[in-house]
PDB file of C-alpha atoms in Angstrom:
ATOM      1  CA  MET S  59     165.211   4.856  -9.622  1.00 71.00           C
ATOM      2  CA  GLU S  60     167.330   4.456 -12.807  1.00 73.00           C
ATOM      3  CA  ALA S  61     166.234   3.605 -16.263  1.00 73.00           C
ATOM      4  CA  SER S  62     167.636   0.037 -15.641  1.00 76.00           C
ATOM      5  CA  ASP S  63     164.928  -0.284 -13.065  1.00 81.00           C
ATOM      6  CA  PHE S  64     162.158  -0.306 -15.528  1.00 87.00           C
ATOM      7  CA  LYS S  65     161.012  -2.799 -18.264  1.00 85.00           C
ATOM      8  CA  ARG S  66     161.246  -0.119 -20.932  1.00 93.00           C
ATOM      9  CA  LEU S  67     161.034   3.664 -21.156  1.00 94.00           C
ATOM     10  CA  PHE S  68     158.417   5.384 -23.410  1.00 96.00           C
ATOM     11  CA  THR S  69     157.946   8.478 -25.235  1.00 95.00           C
ATOM     12  CA  VAL S  70     154.549  10.403 -25.240  1.00 96.00           C
ATOM     13  CA  ASP S  71     154.037   9.264 -28.921  1.00 96.00           C
ATOM     14  CA  GLU S  72     155.099   5.574 -27.871  1.00 97.00           C
ATOM     15  CA  ALA S  73     152.524   5.703 -24.898  1.00 97.00           C
ATOM     16  CA  ASN S  74     149.809   7.055 -27.152  1.00 98.00           C
ATOM     17  CA  ALA S  75     150.491   4.557 -29.638  1.00 98.00           C
ATOM     18  CA  MET S  76     150.080   1.683 -27.073  1.00 97.00           C
ATOM     19  CA  LEU S  77     146.817   3.312 -25.758  1.00 98.00           C
ATOM     20  CA  PRO S  78     144.366   1.085 -27.672  1.00 98.00           C
ATOM     21  CA  LEU S  79     145.940  -2.150 -26.092  1.00 98.00           C
ATOM     22  CA  VAL S  80     146.361  -0.374 -22.719  1.00 98.00           C
ATOM     23  CA  ARG S  81     142.888   0.881 -22.781  1.00 98.00           C
ATOM     24  CA  ALA S  82     141.527  -2.419 -23.506  1.00 98.00           C
ATOM     25  CA  ILE S  83     143.169  -4.206 -21.055  1.00 98.00           C
ATOM     26  CA  CYS S  84     142.461  -1.238 -18.429  1.00 98.00           C
ATOM     27  CA  ARG S  85     138.591  -1.566 -19.245  1.00 98.00           C
ATOM     28  CA  ASP S  86     138.671  -5.194 -18.665  1.00 98.00           C
ATOM     29  CA  LEU S  87     140.633  -4.532 -15.446  1.00 98.00           C
ATOM     30  CA  SER S  88     138.348  -1.651 -14.181  1.00 98.00           C
ATOM     31  CA  ASN S  89     134.937  -3.478 -14.910  1.00 98.00           C
ATOM     32  CA  LEU S  90     136.210  -6.679 -12.995  1.00 98.00           C
ATOM     33  CA  ALA S  91     137.843  -4.649 -10.023  1.00 97.00           C
ATOM     34  CA  ARG S  92     134.408  -3.065  -9.498  1.00 97.00           C
ATOM     35  CA  GLU S  93     132.578  -6.580  -9.833  1.00 95.00           C
ATOM     36  CA  VAL S  94     135.074  -7.789  -7.237  1.00 95.00           C
ATOM     37  CA  ILE S  95     134.415  -5.017  -4.799  1.00 94.00           C
ATOM     38  CA  ASP S  96     130.752  -5.461  -5.192  1.00 92.00           C
ATOM     39  CA  ARG S  97     131.051  -9.296  -4.729  1.00 89.00           C
ATOM     40  CA  ARG S  98     133.130  -8.698  -1.536  1.00 91.00           C
ATOM     41  CA  GLN S  99     130.558  -6.242  -0.097  1.00 90.00           C
ATOM     42  CA  ARG S 100     127.764  -8.740  -0.612  1.00 85.00           C
ATOM     43  CA  LEU S 101     129.889 -11.567   1.068  1.00 86.00           C
ATOM     44  CA  SER S 102     130.725  -9.025   3.815  1.00 87.00           C
ATOM     45  CA  PHE S 103     126.772  -8.827   4.170  1.00 83.00           C
ATOM     46  CA  LEU S 104     125.872 -12.100   3.906  1.00 79.00           C
ATOM     47  CA  GLN S 105     128.265 -13.265   6.813  1.00 80.00           C
ATOM     48  CA  SER S 106     127.110 -10.518   8.878  1.00 79.00           C
ATOM     49  CA  ARG S 107     123.584 -11.938   8.552  1.00 72.00           C
ATOM     50  CA  ARG S 108     124.404 -15.475   8.895  1.00 69.00           C
ATOM     51  CA  GLU S 109     123.139 -17.468  11.807  1.00 63.00           C
ATOM     52  CA  LYS S 110     125.369 -20.329  12.490  1.00 60.00           C
ATOM     53  CA  ASP S 111     122.904 -22.056  15.174  1.00 49.00           C
ATOM     54  CA  ARG S 112     120.043 -22.587  12.344  1.00 59.00           C
ATOM     55  CA  ASP S 113     119.689 -23.499   8.961  1.00 63.00           C
ATOM     56  CA  ASP S 114     122.423 -21.828   7.071  1.00 69.00           C
ATOM     57  CA  LEU S 115     120.056 -19.867   4.641  1.00 69.00           C
ATOM     58  CA  TYR S 116     123.440 -18.082   2.959  1.00 69.00           C
ATOM     59  CA  GLY S 117     125.687 -20.988   2.872  1.00 77.00           C
ATOM     60  CA  GLU S 118     125.519 -21.876  -0.736  1.00 80.00           C
ATOM     61  CA  GLU S 119     125.563 -18.323  -1.980  1.00 78.00           C
ATOM     62  CA  LEU S 120     128.470 -17.536   0.452  1.00 84.00           C
ATOM     63  CA  ALA S 121     130.313 -20.402  -1.153  1.00 85.00           C
ATOM     64  CA  GLN S 122     129.493 -19.316  -4.764  1.00 86.00           C
ATOM     65  CA  ILE S 123     130.665 -15.837  -4.268  1.00 86.00           C
ATOM     66  CA  GLU S 124     133.968 -16.875  -2.400  1.00 90.00           C
ATOM     67  CA  GLU S 125     134.648 -19.321  -5.471  1.00 92.00           C
ATOM     68  CA  GLU S 126     133.842 -16.408  -7.929  1.00 91.00           C
ATOM     69  CA  LEU S 127     136.216 -14.068  -5.833  1.00 94.00           C
ATOM     70  CA  GLU S 128     139.162 -16.445  -6.180  1.00 95.00           C
ATOM     71  CA  LYS S 129     138.689 -16.968  -9.695  1.00 96.00           C
ATOM     72  CA  ASP S 130     138.183 -13.250 -10.536  1.00 96.00           C
ATOM     73  CA  SER S 131     141.158 -12.350  -8.114  1.00 95.00           C
ATOM     74  CA  GLU S 132     143.232 -14.523 -10.252  1.00 97.00           C
ATOM     75  CA  ARG S 133     141.939 -12.616 -13.452  1.00 97.00           C
ATOM     76  CA  LEU S 134     142.684  -9.315 -11.854  1.00 97.00           C
ATOM     77  CA  GLU S 135     146.490 -10.596 -11.275  1.00 97.00           C
ATOM     78  CA  GLU S 136     146.612 -11.653 -15.114  1.00 98.00           C
ATOM     79  CA  TYR S 137     145.245  -8.228 -16.127  1.00 98.00           C
ATOM     80  CA  VAL S 138     148.000  -6.583 -14.102  1.00 98.00           C
ATOM     81  CA  HIS S 139     150.560  -8.819 -15.286  1.00 98.00           C
ATOM     82  CA  GLU S 140     149.480  -8.153 -18.957  1.00 98.00           C
ATOM     83  CA  LEU S 141     150.096  -4.255 -18.201  1.00 98.00           C
ATOM     84  CA  LYS S 142     153.292  -4.901 -16.479  1.00 97.00           C
ATOM     85  CA  GLU S 143     154.672  -7.113 -19.551  1.00 97.00           C
ATOM     86  CA  LEU S 144     154.310  -4.220 -21.643  1.00 97.00           C
ATOM     87  CA  GLY S 145     156.289  -1.956 -19.550  1.00 97.00           C
ATOM     88  CA  VAL S 146     153.106  -0.211 -18.170  1.00 97.00           C
ATOM     89  CA  GLU S 147     152.757   0.431 -14.311  1.00 96.00           C
ATOM     90  CA  PRO S 148     149.273  -0.095 -12.996  1.00 97.00           C
ATOM     91  CA  LYS S 149     148.377   2.208 -10.184  1.00 97.00           C
ATOM     92  CA  ASN S 150     144.501   1.905  -9.585  1.00 97.00           C
ATOM     93  CA  ALA S 151     142.613  -0.982 -10.962  1.00 97.00           C
ATOM     94  CA  VAL S 152     139.087   0.535 -10.386  1.00 97.00           C
ATOM     95  CA  GLU S 153     140.257   3.919 -11.938  1.00 96.00           C
ATOM     96  CA  GLY S 154     142.111   2.430 -14.661  1.00 97.00           C
ATOM     97  CA  LEU S 155     145.062   4.478 -13.807  1.00 97.00           C
ATOM     98  CA  VAL S 156     148.529   3.603 -15.162  1.00 98.00           C
ATOM     99  CA  ASP S 157     152.009   5.120 -15.334  1.00 97.00           C
ATOM    100  CA  PHE S 158     154.541   4.985 -18.157  1.00 98.00           C
ATOM    101  CA  PRO S 159     158.140   5.247 -17.304  1.00 97.00           C
ATOM    102  CA  CYS S 160     159.774   8.122 -19.301  1.00 95.00           C
ATOM    103  CA  ALA S 161     163.237   9.730 -19.599  1.00 92.00           C
ATOM    104  CA  MET S 162     162.968  13.468 -19.059  1.00 87.00           C
ATOM    105  CA  GLU S 163     166.341  15.410 -19.064  1.00 84.00           C
ATOM    106  CA  ASP S 164     168.567  13.680 -16.402  1.00 85.00           C
ATOM    107  CA  ARG S 165     165.641  11.438 -14.689  1.00 90.00           C
ATOM    108  CA  ILE S 166     163.025   9.335 -14.815  1.00 93.00           C
ATOM    109  CA  ILE S 167     159.342  10.482 -14.557  1.00 95.00           C
ATOM    110  CA  TYR S 168     156.080   9.072 -15.122  1.00 96.00           C
ATOM    111  CA  LEU S 169     153.669   9.838 -18.134  1.00 97.00           C
ATOM    112  CA  CYS S 170     150.413   9.281 -16.300  1.00 97.00           C
ATOM    113  CA  TRP S 171     147.003   8.249 -18.029  1.00 98.00           C
ATOM    114  CA  LYS S 172     143.591   7.431 -16.878  1.00 97.00           C
ATOM    115  CA  LEU S 173     141.002   5.149 -18.386  1.00 96.00           C
ATOM    116  CA  ASP S 174     138.514   7.993 -19.194  1.00 93.00           C
ATOM    117  CA  GLU S 175     141.246  10.454 -21.101  1.00 96.00           C
ATOM    118  CA  PRO S 176     141.450  10.207 -24.688  1.00 97.00           C
ATOM    119  CA  GLU S 177     145.374  10.146 -24.637  1.00 97.00           C
ATOM    120  CA  VAL S 178     148.491  10.595 -22.347  1.00 97.00           C
ATOM    121  CA  LEU S 179     148.145  14.094 -21.499  1.00 95.00           C
ATOM    122  CA  HIS S 180     150.065  14.390 -17.751  1.00 96.00           C
ATOM    123  CA  TRP S 181     153.291  13.459 -16.148  1.00 96.00           C
ATOM    124  CA  HIS S 182     154.461  13.331 -12.550  1.00 95.00           C
ATOM    125  CA  GLU S 183     157.709  12.705 -10.702  1.00 94.00           C
ATOM    126  CA  LEU S 184     158.309   9.038  -9.382  1.00 93.00           C
ATOM    127  CA  ASP S 185     157.369  10.021  -6.044  1.00 92.00           C
ATOM    128  CA  ALA S 186     154.417  12.422  -6.633  1.00 92.00           C
ATOM    129  CA  GLY S 187     151.666  10.126  -7.607  1.00 88.00           C
ATOM    130  CA  PHE S 188     148.218  10.952  -8.927  1.00 90.00           C
ATOM    131  CA  ALA S 189     148.082  14.113  -6.989  1.00 90.00           C
ATOM    132  CA  GLY S 190     151.088  15.596  -8.396  1.00 92.00           C
ATOM    133  CA  ARG S 191     150.011  15.359 -12.071  1.00 94.00           C
ATOM    134  CA  GLN S 192     151.314  18.186 -14.275  1.00 94.00           C
ATOM    135  CA  PRO S 193     149.809  18.675 -17.861  1.00 94.00           C
ATOM    136  CA  LEU S 194     151.850  17.870 -20.861  1.00 91.00           C
ATOM    137  CA  THR S 195     151.600  21.409 -22.563  1.00 80.00           C
ATOM    138  CA  ALA S 196     150.935  20.586 -26.469  1.00 52.00           C
ATOM    139  CA  GLY S 197     153.151  22.133 -28.731  1.00 45.00           C
ATOM    140  CA  SER S 198     155.480  23.615 -26.238  1.00 40.00           C
ATOM    141  CA  SER S 199     159.232  23.242 -26.973  1.00 38.00           C
ATOM    142  CA  ALA S 200     159.809  21.748 -23.530  1.00 42.00           C
ATOM    143  CA  VAL S 201     157.423  18.743 -24.453  1.00 48.00           C
ATOM    144  CA  GLU S 202     159.045  18.197 -27.756  1.00 49.00           C
ATOM    145  CA  GLU S 203     162.368  18.220 -26.364  1.00 53.00           C
ATOM    146  CA  ASN S 204     161.728  16.098 -23.190  1.00 54.00           C
ATOM    147  CA  PHE S 205     158.906  13.813 -24.312  1.00 55.00           C
ATOM    148  CA  GLY S 206     158.655  13.838 -28.085  1.00 57.00           C
ATOM    149  CA  SER S 207     159.527  10.633 -29.980  1.00 48.00           C
ATOM    150  CA  ASP S 208     162.944  12.078 -30.775  1.00 44.00           C
ATOM    151  CA  SER S 209     163.926  12.722 -27.059  1.00 40.00           C
ATOM    152  CA  GLY S 210     166.116   9.816 -26.995  1.00 38.00           C
ATOM    153  CA  GLY S 211     163.501   8.238 -24.147  1.00 40.00           C
ATOM    154  CA  LEU S 212     164.907   4.822 -24.916  1.00 36.00           C
ATOM    155  CA  GLY S 213     162.165   3.314 -26.555  1.00 36.00           C
TER     156      GLY S 213
END
């Protein structure tokens, strides 16, 4: 992938400066994603208990849950769209995991952040994912040269 494939590229400083807004969106996204999962499980449970031959005891609740799920699915999509409009790539709604595209040396990498982290502390190659996260070593010359605000990271 090339720089032109991304809405924008971030430095660590730029990603951290955007965290208050990203954190708020991710918190809402994560909470809603958990609620949707719970409701889908409840819906599945009710559908498995449903007796179609007799009075439909769960019919009203099923209809209500399905309606709420549809609305909440739209809200989830809106949160994801908000993050993408900022240039951030959502990776896991429940965990609040996002990636910030970043230029490092002659390639593009992801700065990786998770909802419970105080700031952007990790990075990984584009194809490595969360399991391939590596720490940003504070104060190291490599971090300053490759990720700092003067890195030429095309903000």
